[in-house]
PDB file of C-alpha atoms in Angstrom:
ATOM      1  CA  MET A   1      21.942 -25.166  16.427  1.00  0.00           C
ATOM      2  CA  SER A   2      22.291 -26.898  19.782  1.00  0.00           C
ATOM      3  CA  GLY A   3      19.631 -26.001  22.350  1.00  0.00           C
ATOM      4  CA  LYS A   4      16.815 -23.545  21.946  1.00  0.00           C
ATOM      5  CA  LEU A   5      17.457 -19.873  22.540  1.00  0.00           C
ATOM      6  CA  ARG A   6      15.335 -17.742  24.817  1.00  0.00           C
ATOM      7  CA  LYS A   7      12.961 -15.336  23.066  1.00  0.00           C
ATOM      8  CA  ASP A   8      15.100 -12.184  23.323  1.00  0.00           C
ATOM      9  CA  ALA A   9      18.257 -13.990  22.292  1.00  0.00           C
ATOM     10  CA  ARG A  10      16.478 -15.588  19.344  1.00  0.00           C
ATOM     11  CA  ARG A  11      15.220 -12.206  18.153  1.00  0.00           C
ATOM     12  CA  ASP A  12      18.716 -10.762  18.410  1.00  0.00           C
ATOM     13  CA  GLU A  13      19.926 -13.666  16.281  1.00  0.00           C
ATOM     14  CA  ILE A  14      17.192 -12.981  13.716  1.00  0.00           C
ATOM     15  CA  LEU A  15      18.373  -9.379  13.444  1.00  0.00           C
ATOM     16  CA  ALA A  16      21.952 -10.589  13.034  1.00  0.00           C
ATOM     17  CA  GLU A  17      20.810 -12.970  10.299  1.00  0.00           C
ATOM     18  CA  LEU A  18      19.180 -10.068   8.448  1.00  0.00           C
ATOM     19  CA  GLN A  19      22.431  -8.139   8.499  1.00  0.00           C
ATOM     20  CA  ILE A  20      23.984 -11.019   6.553  1.00  0.00           C
ATOM     21  CA  SER A  21      21.042 -11.714   4.241  1.00  0.00           C
ATOM     22  CA  PRO A  22      18.652  -8.823   3.403  1.00  0.00           C
ATOM     23  CA  HIS A  23      15.677 -11.211   3.229  1.00  0.00           C
ATOM     24  CA  VAL A  24      14.996 -14.330   5.298  1.00  0.00           C
ATOM     25  CA  ARG A  25      12.189 -16.858   5.047  1.00  0.00           C
ATOM     26  CA  ILE A  26      10.050 -17.883   8.016  1.00  0.00           C
ATOM     27  CA  ALA A  27      10.484 -21.576   7.251  1.00  0.00           C
ATOM     28  CA  ASP A  28      14.279 -21.243   7.177  1.00  0.00           C
ATOM     29  CA  LEU A  29      14.337 -19.364  10.493  1.00  0.00           C
ATOM     30  CA  ALA A  30      12.057 -21.942  12.105  1.00  0.00           C
ATOM     31  CA  GLU A  31      14.411 -24.723  11.062  1.00  0.00           C
ATOM     32  CA  LYS A  32      17.509 -22.815  12.132  1.00  0.00           C
ATOM     33  CA  PHE A  33      16.180 -22.088  15.627  1.00  0.00           C
ATOM     34  CA  ASP A  34      14.253 -25.353  16.027  1.00  0.00           C
ATOM     35  CA  VAL A  35      10.925 -23.650  16.722  1.00  0.00           C
ATOM     36  CA  THR A  36       7.557 -23.524  14.975  1.00  0.00           C
ATOM     37  CA  THR A  37       6.828 -21.161  12.108  1.00  0.00           C
ATOM     38  CA  GLU A  38       4.168 -19.537  14.297  1.00  0.00           C
ATOM     39  CA  THR A  39       6.837 -18.692  16.882  1.00  0.00           C
ATOM     40  CA  ILE A  40       8.936 -17.042  14.180  1.00  0.00           C
ATOM     41  CA  ARG A  41       5.916 -15.077  12.947  1.00  0.00           C
ATOM     42  CA  ARG A  42       5.413 -13.742  16.486  1.00  0.00           C
ATOM     43  CA  ASP A  43       9.095 -12.815  16.635  1.00  0.00           C
ATOM     44  CA  LEU A  44       8.882 -10.954  13.332  1.00  0.00           C
ATOM     45  CA  ASP A  45       5.674  -9.199  14.355  1.00  0.00           C
ATOM     46  CA  ALA A  46       7.373  -7.995  17.532  1.00  0.00           C
ATOM     47  CA  LEU A  47      10.472  -6.803  15.646  1.00  0.00           C
ATOM     48  CA  SER A  48       8.269  -5.126  13.041  1.00  0.00           C
ATOM     49  CA  GLU A  49       6.348  -3.292  15.781  1.00  0.00           C
ATOM     50  CA  LEU A  50       9.686  -1.899  16.950  1.00  0.00           C
ATOM     51  CA  GLY A  51      10.466  -0.793  13.402  1.00  0.00           C
ATOM     52  CA  LEU A  52      13.509  -3.078  13.225  1.00  0.00           C
ATOM     53  CA  VAL A  53      12.407  -5.261  10.308  1.00  0.00           C
ATOM     54  CA  SER A  54       9.974  -5.101   7.416  1.00  0.00           C
ATOM     55  CA  ARG A  55       7.506  -7.945   7.165  1.00  0.00           C
ATOM     56  CA  ALA A  56       7.207  -9.525   3.744  1.00  0.00           C
ATOM     57  CA  TYR A  57       5.093 -12.442   2.570  1.00  0.00           C
ATOM     58  CA  GLY A  58       6.714 -15.602   3.905  1.00  0.00           C
ATOM     59  CA  GLY A  59       9.511 -13.819   5.702  1.00  0.00           C
ATOM     60  CA  ALA A  60      11.099 -10.500   6.599  1.00  0.00           C
ATOM     61  CA  SER A  61      13.626  -8.086   5.222  1.00  0.00           C
ATOM     62  CA  VAL A  62      15.658  -5.017   6.029  1.00  0.00           C
ATOM     63  CA  ARG A  63      15.127  -2.186   3.575  1.00  0.00           C
ATOM     64  CA  PRO A  64      16.020   1.497   3.348  1.00  0.00           C
ATOM     65  CA  MET A  65      13.251   3.715   4.717  1.00  0.00           C
ATOM     66  CA  GLY A  66      13.743   6.557   2.259  1.00  0.00           C
ATOM     67  CA  VAL A  67      13.768   4.979  -1.207  1.00  0.00           C
ATOM     68  CA  GLN A  68      11.526   2.836  -3.359  1.00  0.00           C
ATOM     69  CA  PRO A  69      11.602   1.596  -6.964  1.00  0.00           C
ATOM     70  CA  SER A  70      10.155   3.790  -9.698  1.00  0.00           C
ATOM     71  CA  HIS A  71       6.512   3.601 -10.813  1.00  0.00           C
ATOM     72  CA  HIS A  72       7.572   1.539 -13.845  1.00  0.00           C
ATOM     73  CA  GLU A  73       9.634  -0.891 -11.760  1.00  0.00           C
ATOM     74  CA  ARG A  74       6.857  -1.355  -9.187  1.00  0.00           C
ATOM     75  CA  GLY A  75       4.396  -2.034 -11.984  1.00  0.00           C
ATOM     76  CA  SER A  76       6.226  -5.253 -12.854  1.00  0.00           C
ATOM     77  CA  GLU A  77       5.918  -6.692  -9.324  1.00  0.00           C
ATOM     78  CA  PHE A  78       2.877  -8.490  -7.849  1.00  0.00           C
ATOM     79  CA  VAL A  79       0.974  -7.835 -11.077  1.00  0.00           C
ATOM     80  CA  GLU A  80      -1.682 -10.489 -10.517  1.00  0.00           C
ATOM     81  CA  GLU A  81      -2.215  -9.437  -6.895  1.00  0.00           C
ATOM     82  CA  ARG A  82      -2.586  -5.785  -7.852  1.00  0.00           C
ATOM     83  CA  ALA A  83      -4.994  -6.664 -10.635  1.00  0.00           C
ATOM     84  CA  ARG A  84      -7.180  -8.447  -8.098  1.00  0.00           C
ATOM     85  CA  ILE A  85      -7.050  -5.447  -5.778  1.00  0.00           C
ATOM     86  CA  GLY A  86      -7.913  -3.080  -8.627  1.00  0.00           C
ATOM     87  CA  ALA A  87     -10.914  -5.170  -9.655  1.00  0.00           C
ATOM     88  CA  ALA A  88     -12.194  -5.372  -6.077  1.00  0.00           C
ATOM     89  CA  ALA A  89     -11.778  -1.626  -5.593  1.00  0.00           C
ATOM     90  CA  ALA A  90     -13.637  -0.926  -8.838  1.00  0.00           C
ATOM     91  CA  GLY A  91     -16.575  -2.841  -7.376  1.00  0.00           C
ATOM     92  CA  LEU A  92     -16.829  -0.213  -4.626  1.00  0.00           C
ATOM     93  CA  VAL A  93     -17.537   2.593  -7.103  1.00  0.00           C
ATOM     94  CA  ALA A  94     -21.170   3.536  -7.759  1.00  0.00           C
ATOM     95  CA  PRO A  95     -22.565   5.224 -10.903  1.00  0.00           C
ATOM     96  CA  GLY A  96     -22.308   9.012 -11.009  1.00  0.00           C
ATOM     97  CA  GLU A  97     -19.717   9.307  -8.243  1.00  0.00           C
ATOM     98  CA  VAL A  98     -16.819  11.709  -8.056  1.00  0.00           C
ATOM     99  CA  VAL A  99     -13.683   9.682  -7.414  1.00  0.00           C
ATOM    100  CA  MET A 100     -10.138  10.795  -6.564  1.00  0.00           C
ATOM    101  CA  ILE A 101      -7.400   8.394  -7.628  1.00  0.00           C
ATOM    102  CA  ASP A 102      -3.866   8.675  -6.300  1.00  0.00           C
ATOM    103  CA  ALA A 103      -0.636   7.884  -8.153  1.00  0.00           C
ATOM    104  CA  GLY A 104       0.644   4.321  -8.047  1.00  0.00           C
ATOM    105  CA  SER A 105       0.860   0.960  -9.744  1.00  0.00           C
ATOM    106  CA  THR A 106      -2.055  -0.502  -7.753  1.00  0.00           C
ATOM    107  CA  THR A 107      -4.314   2.503  -8.321  1.00  0.00           C
ATOM    108  CA  LEU A 108      -3.523   2.183 -12.038  1.00  0.00           C
ATOM    109  CA  GLN A 109      -5.031  -1.302 -11.908  1.00  0.00           C
ATOM    110  CA  LEU A 110      -8.170   0.254 -10.413  1.00  0.00           C
ATOM    111  CA  ALA A 111      -8.352   2.605 -13.422  1.00  0.00           C
ATOM    112  CA  ARG A 112      -8.054  -0.374 -15.757  1.00  0.00           C
ATOM    113  CA  HIS A 113     -11.034  -2.072 -14.117  1.00  0.00           C
ATOM    114  CA  LEU A 114     -13.437   0.848 -13.973  1.00  0.00           C
ATOM    115  CA  GLY A 115     -15.532  -0.290 -16.918  1.00  0.00           C
ATOM    116  CA  ASN A 116     -16.277   1.262 -20.273  1.00  0.00           C
ATOM    117  CA  GLY A 117     -17.549   4.707 -19.362  1.00  0.00           C
ATOM    118  CA  ASP A 118     -21.123   3.699 -18.611  1.00  0.00           C
ATOM    119  CA  LEU A 119     -20.894   4.685 -14.926  1.00  0.00           C
ATOM    120  CA  GLY A 120     -20.948   8.435 -15.547  1.00  0.00           C
ATOM    121  CA  LEU A 121     -18.000   9.004 -13.231  1.00  0.00           C
ATOM    122  CA  THR A 122     -15.941  12.109 -12.663  1.00  0.00           C
ATOM    123  CA  VAL A 123     -12.355  11.191 -11.833  1.00  0.00           C
ATOM    124  CA  VAL A 124      -9.828  13.595 -10.317  1.00  0.00           C
ATOM    125  CA  THR A 125      -6.221  12.379 -10.425  1.00  0.00           C
ATOM    126  CA  ASN A 126      -2.627  13.553 -10.198  1.00  0.00           C
ATOM    127  CA  CYS A 127      -1.384  10.431 -12.008  1.00  0.00           C
ATOM    128  CA  HIS A 128      -0.777  10.690 -15.753  1.00  0.00           C
ATOM    129  CA  PRO A 129      -1.010   6.912 -16.446  1.00  0.00           C
ATOM    130  CA  VAL A 130      -4.350   6.813 -14.577  1.00  0.00           C
ATOM    131  CA  ALA A 131      -5.644   9.763 -16.625  1.00  0.00           C
ATOM    132  CA  SER A 132      -4.436   8.193 -19.856  1.00  0.00           C
ATOM    133  CA  GLU A 133      -6.022   4.846 -19.038  1.00  0.00           C
ATOM    134  CA  LEU A 134      -9.364   6.337 -18.035  1.00  0.00           C
ATOM    135  CA  GLY A 135      -9.332   8.784 -20.943  1.00  0.00           C
ATOM    136  CA  LYS A 136      -9.866   5.857 -23.303  1.00  0.00           C
ATOM    137  CA  ARG A 137     -13.318   5.224 -21.822  1.00  0.00           C
ATOM    138  CA  HIS A 138     -14.384   7.997 -19.418  1.00  0.00           C
ATOM    139  CA  PRO A 139     -14.974  11.465 -20.872  1.00  0.00           C
ATOM    140  CA  ARG A 140     -14.790  13.417 -17.601  1.00  0.00           C
ATOM    141  CA  ILE A 141     -11.244  13.240 -16.277  1.00  0.00           C
ATOM    142  CA  VAL A 142      -9.850  16.130 -14.197  1.00  0.00           C
ATOM    143  CA  VAL A 143      -6.046  16.165 -14.154  1.00  0.00           C
ATOM    144  CA  CYS A 144      -4.216  18.070 -11.431  1.00  0.00           C
ATOM    145  CA  PRO A 145      -1.514  20.642 -12.210  1.00  0.00           C
ATOM    146  CA  GLY A 146       1.813  20.487 -10.458  1.00  0.00           C
ATOM    147  CA  GLU A 147       5.483  19.595 -10.714  1.00  0.00           C
ATOM    148  CA  PHE A 148       5.951  16.450 -12.791  1.00  0.00           C
ATOM    149  CA  ASP A 149       7.915  13.605 -11.193  1.00  0.00           C
ATOM    150  CA  GLU A 150       9.189  11.310 -13.928  1.00  0.00           C
ATOM    151  CA  ARG A 151       9.886   8.407 -11.554  1.00  0.00           C
ATOM    152  CA  GLU A 152       6.268   8.453 -10.399  1.00  0.00           C
ATOM    153  CA  ALA A 153       4.738   9.601 -13.730  1.00  0.00           C
ATOM    154  CA  SER A 154       2.632  12.008 -11.651  1.00  0.00           C
ATOM    155  CA  VAL A 155       2.477  15.581 -10.397  1.00  0.00           C
ATOM    156  CA  PHE A 156       3.010  16.813  -6.842  1.00  0.00           C
ATOM    157  CA  GLY A 157       3.559  20.072  -4.969  1.00  0.00           C
ATOM    158  CA  THR A 158       1.597  23.036  -3.655  1.00  0.00           C
ATOM    159  CA  ASP A 159      -0.199  23.601  -6.985  1.00  0.00           C
ATOM    160  CA  THR A 160      -1.470  20.015  -6.850  1.00  0.00           C
ATOM    161  CA  VAL A 161      -2.637  20.234  -3.246  1.00  0.00           C
ATOM    162  CA  ASP A 162      -4.311  23.625  -3.719  1.00  0.00           C
ATOM    163  CA  PHE A 163      -6.105  22.362  -6.821  1.00  0.00           C
ATOM    164  CA  LEU A 164      -7.413  19.261  -5.038  1.00  0.00           C
ATOM    165  CA  ARG A 165      -8.882  21.426  -2.277  1.00  0.00           C
ATOM    166  CA  ARG A 166     -11.299  22.900  -4.817  1.00  0.00           C
ATOM    167  CA  PHE A 167     -13.169  19.588  -5.118  1.00  0.00           C
ATOM    168  CA  HIS A 168     -15.330  17.211  -3.127  1.00  0.00           C
ATOM    169  CA  ALA A 169     -15.366  13.477  -3.815  1.00  0.00           C
ATOM    170  CA  ASN A 170     -17.503  10.521  -2.859  1.00  0.00           C
ATOM    171  CA  LYS A 171     -14.451   8.278  -2.608  1.00  0.00           C
ATOM    172  CA  ALA A 172     -10.673   8.571  -2.648  1.00  0.00           C
ATOM    173  CA  PHE A 173      -8.506   5.621  -3.604  1.00  0.00           C
ATOM    174  CA  ILE A 174      -4.887   5.941  -2.572  1.00  0.00           C
ATOM    175  CA  GLY A 175      -1.803   3.766  -2.396  1.00  0.00           C
ATOM    176  CA  ALA A 176       1.042   3.638   0.101  1.00  0.00           C
ATOM    177  CA  SER A 177       4.596   2.384   0.426  1.00  0.00           C
ATOM    178  CA  GLY A 178       3.861   0.702   3.741  1.00  0.00           C
ATOM    179  CA  LEU A 179       1.021  -0.206   6.087  1.00  0.00           C
ATOM    180  CA  ALA A 180       1.505  -0.887   9.798  1.00  0.00           C
ATOM    181  CA  ALA A 181      -0.495  -0.747  13.009  1.00  0.00           C
ATOM    182  CA  ASP A 182       0.425   2.902  13.610  1.00  0.00           C
ATOM    183  CA  GLY A 183      -0.617   4.073  10.139  1.00  0.00           C
ATOM    184  CA  PHE A 184       0.355   4.047   6.483  1.00  0.00           C
ATOM    185  CA  CYS A 185       3.414   5.703   5.022  1.00  0.00           C
ATOM    186  CA  ASP A 186       5.233   6.795   1.889  1.00  0.00           C
ATOM    187  CA  VAL A 187       8.819   7.552   0.921  1.00  0.00           C
ATOM    188  CA  ASN A 188       7.819  10.476  -1.330  1.00  0.00           C
ATOM    189  CA  ARG A 189       6.985  13.530   0.812  1.00  0.00           C
ATOM    190  CA  GLY A 190       5.173  15.299  -2.020  1.00  0.00           C
ATOM    191  CA  ALA A 191       3.043  12.220  -2.581  1.00  0.00           C
ATOM    192  CA  ALA A 192       2.227  12.069   1.131  1.00  0.00           C
ATOM    193  CA  TRP A 193       0.703  15.561   1.004  1.00  0.00           C
ATOM    194  CA  VAL A 194      -1.401  14.703  -2.042  1.00  0.00           C
ATOM    195  CA  LYS A 195      -2.704  11.599  -0.280  1.00  0.00           C
ATOM    196  CA  ARG A 196      -3.596  13.580   2.849  1.00  0.00           C
ATOM    197  CA  THR A 197      -5.485  16.122   0.777  1.00  0.00           C
ATOM    198  CA  MET A 198      -7.458  13.439  -1.031  1.00  0.00           C
ATOM    199  CA  LEU A 199      -8.349  11.929   2.337  1.00  0.00           C
ATOM    200  CA  GLU A 200      -9.627  15.306   3.532  1.00  0.00           C
ATOM    201  CA  ARG A 201     -11.764  15.968   0.463  1.00  0.00           C
ATOM    202  CA  ALA A 202     -13.493  12.586   0.178  1.00  0.00           C
ATOM    203  CA  GLU A 203     -16.438  11.130   2.083  1.00  0.00           C
ATOM    204  CA  GLU A 204     -14.807   7.686   1.992  1.00  0.00           C
ATOM    205  CA  ALA A 205     -11.087   6.885   1.885  1.00  0.00           C
ATOM    206  CA  TRP A 206      -9.859   3.520   0.626  1.00  0.00           C
ATOM    207  CA  LEU A 207      -6.253   2.336   0.761  1.00  0.00           C
ATOM    208  CA  LEU A 208      -5.131  -0.140  -1.923  1.00  0.00           C
ATOM    209  CA  VAL A 209      -2.072  -2.195  -0.938  1.00  0.00           C
ATOM    210  CA  ASP A 210      -0.724  -5.666  -1.647  1.00  0.00           C
ATOM    211  CA  HIS A 211       0.642  -7.939   1.071  1.00  0.00           C
ATOM    212  CA  SER A 212       4.276  -6.910   0.464  1.00  0.00           C
ATOM    213  CA  LYS A 213       3.469  -3.564   2.142  1.00  0.00           C
ATOM    214  CA  PHE A 214       2.232  -5.104   5.408  1.00  0.00           C
ATOM    215  CA  GLY A 215       4.327  -4.132   8.421  1.00  0.00           C
ATOM    216  CA  LEU A 216       6.540  -1.704   6.479  1.00  0.00           C
ATOM    217  CA  ARG A 217       7.470   1.573   8.150  1.00  0.00           C
ATOM    218  CA  LEU A 218       9.067   4.032   5.754  1.00  0.00           C
ATOM    219  CA  LEU A 219      10.043   7.695   5.732  1.00  0.00           C
ATOM    220  CA  GLU A 220       6.811   9.587   6.365  1.00  0.00           C
ATOM    221  CA  ILE A 221       3.529   8.596   7.991  1.00  0.00           C
ATOM    222  CA  VAL A 222       0.698   9.781   5.746  1.00  0.00           C
ATOM    223  CA  ALA A 223      -2.037   9.300   8.343  1.00  0.00           C
ATOM    224  CA  PRO A 224      -3.128   6.952  11.140  1.00  0.00           C
ATOM    225  CA  LEU A 225      -5.372   4.031  10.273  1.00  0.00           C
ATOM    226  CA  ASP A 226      -8.504   5.774  11.542  1.00  0.00           C
ATOM    227  CA  ALA A 227      -8.286   8.190   8.594  1.00  0.00           C
ATOM    228  CA  LEU A 228      -9.460   5.305   6.400  1.00  0.00           C
ATOM    229  CA  THR A 229     -12.857   3.885   5.609  1.00  0.00           C
ATOM    230  CA  GLY A 230     -11.254   0.634   4.561  1.00  0.00           C
ATOM    231  CA  VAL A 231      -8.376  -1.202   2.913  1.00  0.00           C
ATOM    232  CA  VAL A 232      -8.456  -3.360  -0.207  1.00  0.00           C
ATOM    233  CA  VAL A 233      -5.818  -6.088  -0.094  1.00  0.00           C
ATOM    234  CA  ASP A 234      -4.912  -9.359  -1.795  1.00  0.00           C
ATOM    235  CA  GLN A 235      -4.427 -11.203   1.500  1.00  0.00           C
ATOM    236  CA  ALA A 236      -5.920 -10.691   4.922  1.00  0.00           C
ATOM    237  CA  PRO A 237      -3.449  -9.004   7.312  1.00  0.00           C
ATOM    238  CA  ASP A 238      -2.475 -10.788  10.505  1.00  0.00           C
ATOM    239  CA  GLY A 239      -0.789  -9.982  13.804  1.00  0.00           C
ATOM    240  CA  ALA A 240      -0.673  -6.438  15.139  1.00  0.00           C
ATOM    241  CA  LEU A 241      -1.904  -4.910  11.882  1.00  0.00           C
ATOM    242  CA  ALA A 242      -5.019  -7.081  11.782  1.00  0.00           C
ATOM    243  CA  ALA A 243      -5.735  -6.337  15.438  1.00  0.00           C
ATOM    244  CA  ALA A 244      -5.433  -2.578  14.893  1.00  0.00           C
ATOM    245  CA  LEU A 245      -7.735  -2.623  11.849  1.00  0.00           C
ATOM    246  CA  GLN A 246     -10.334  -4.617  13.755  1.00  0.00           C
ATOM    247  CA  ARG A 247     -10.111  -2.415  16.855  1.00  0.00           C
ATOM    248  CA  LEU A 248     -10.664   0.730  14.796  1.00  0.00           C
ATOM    249  CA  GLY A 249     -13.488  -0.740  12.741  1.00  0.00           C
ATOM    250  CA  ILE A 250     -11.633  -0.317   9.449  1.00  0.00           C
ATOM    251  CA  LYS A 251     -13.245  -2.380   6.694  1.00  0.00           C
ATOM    252  CA  VAL A 252     -10.984  -4.993   5.098  1.00  0.00           C
ATOM    253  CA  VAL A 253     -11.852  -6.104   1.565  1.00  0.00           C
ATOM    254  CA  VAL A 254      -9.817  -9.142   0.502  1.00  0.00           C
ATOM    255  CA  ALA A 255      -9.675  -9.556  -3.270  1.00  0.00           C
ATOM    256  CA  GLU A 256      -9.679 -13.328  -3.399  1.00  0.00           C
ATOM    257  CA  ALA A 257     -11.032 -14.145  -6.844  1.00  0.00           C
ATOM    258  CA  ALA A 258      -8.464 -14.742  -9.558  1.00  0.00           C
ATOM    259  CA  VAL A 259      -8.400 -11.851 -11.999  1.00  0.00           C
ATOM    260  CA  GLN A 260      -6.177 -11.502 -15.050  1.00  0.00           C
ATOM    261  CA  PRO A 261      -4.234  -8.221 -15.161  1.00  0.00           C
ATOM    262  CA  ALA A 262      -6.168  -5.716 -17.230  1.00  0.00           C
ATOM    263  CA  SER A 263      -4.519  -4.886 -20.520  1.00  0.00           C
ATOM    264  CA  THR A 264      -3.498  -1.369 -21.444  1.00  0.00           C
TER     265      THR A 264
END
């Protein structure tokens, strides 16, 4: 490309590029526009803040805001990263606590790292795979009633929310489809209500997300960032998301140590 484009023109060109290719890499954009990778990151952060693109590790993409892969399909992606997050989150749990665990592939990794039943935990969950995993080792598992969603292998609905409101918890561990500076979101509206209820009923609320969720804005905002005690991630966020977390005093736990995915 001859001559460097001004900032606004370059960002328009980035959006045009994404209409052709659903995912673009930072390095490729930097070469195309003859600018540094840091300049491209700033461009993508700005476009993400406007909700025009979804940030992904090493690049950006355009994705539908109202759909996501099934629980089974998500479970095959970022397996090592989610295992690390699950192990780090398990380290936040103290003996004898009451813990609420949300549905999701990352929260399932938490269940797989919660030890061999010697913590004396009580776990309340709407996720059947989480209950099944913990049932192998933890005798006190409380499973929510509700309408079963096969794609999510979990239950949702008014019965689920009303049931959760009967309990208190020391900690809630939830997942999300996206995490941005204005809050965290989900594409499943029933799941969003379950997450909100768990947040309300717990003394501490921890969000478990891998880096592919950073900057994503999807169908429904579950809650603003200040509803959280902290986030457990596989990589430290940057840009506007990092600034918002720091400004609000949200704890960021980065699961850096290599951990093998826990076996079923």
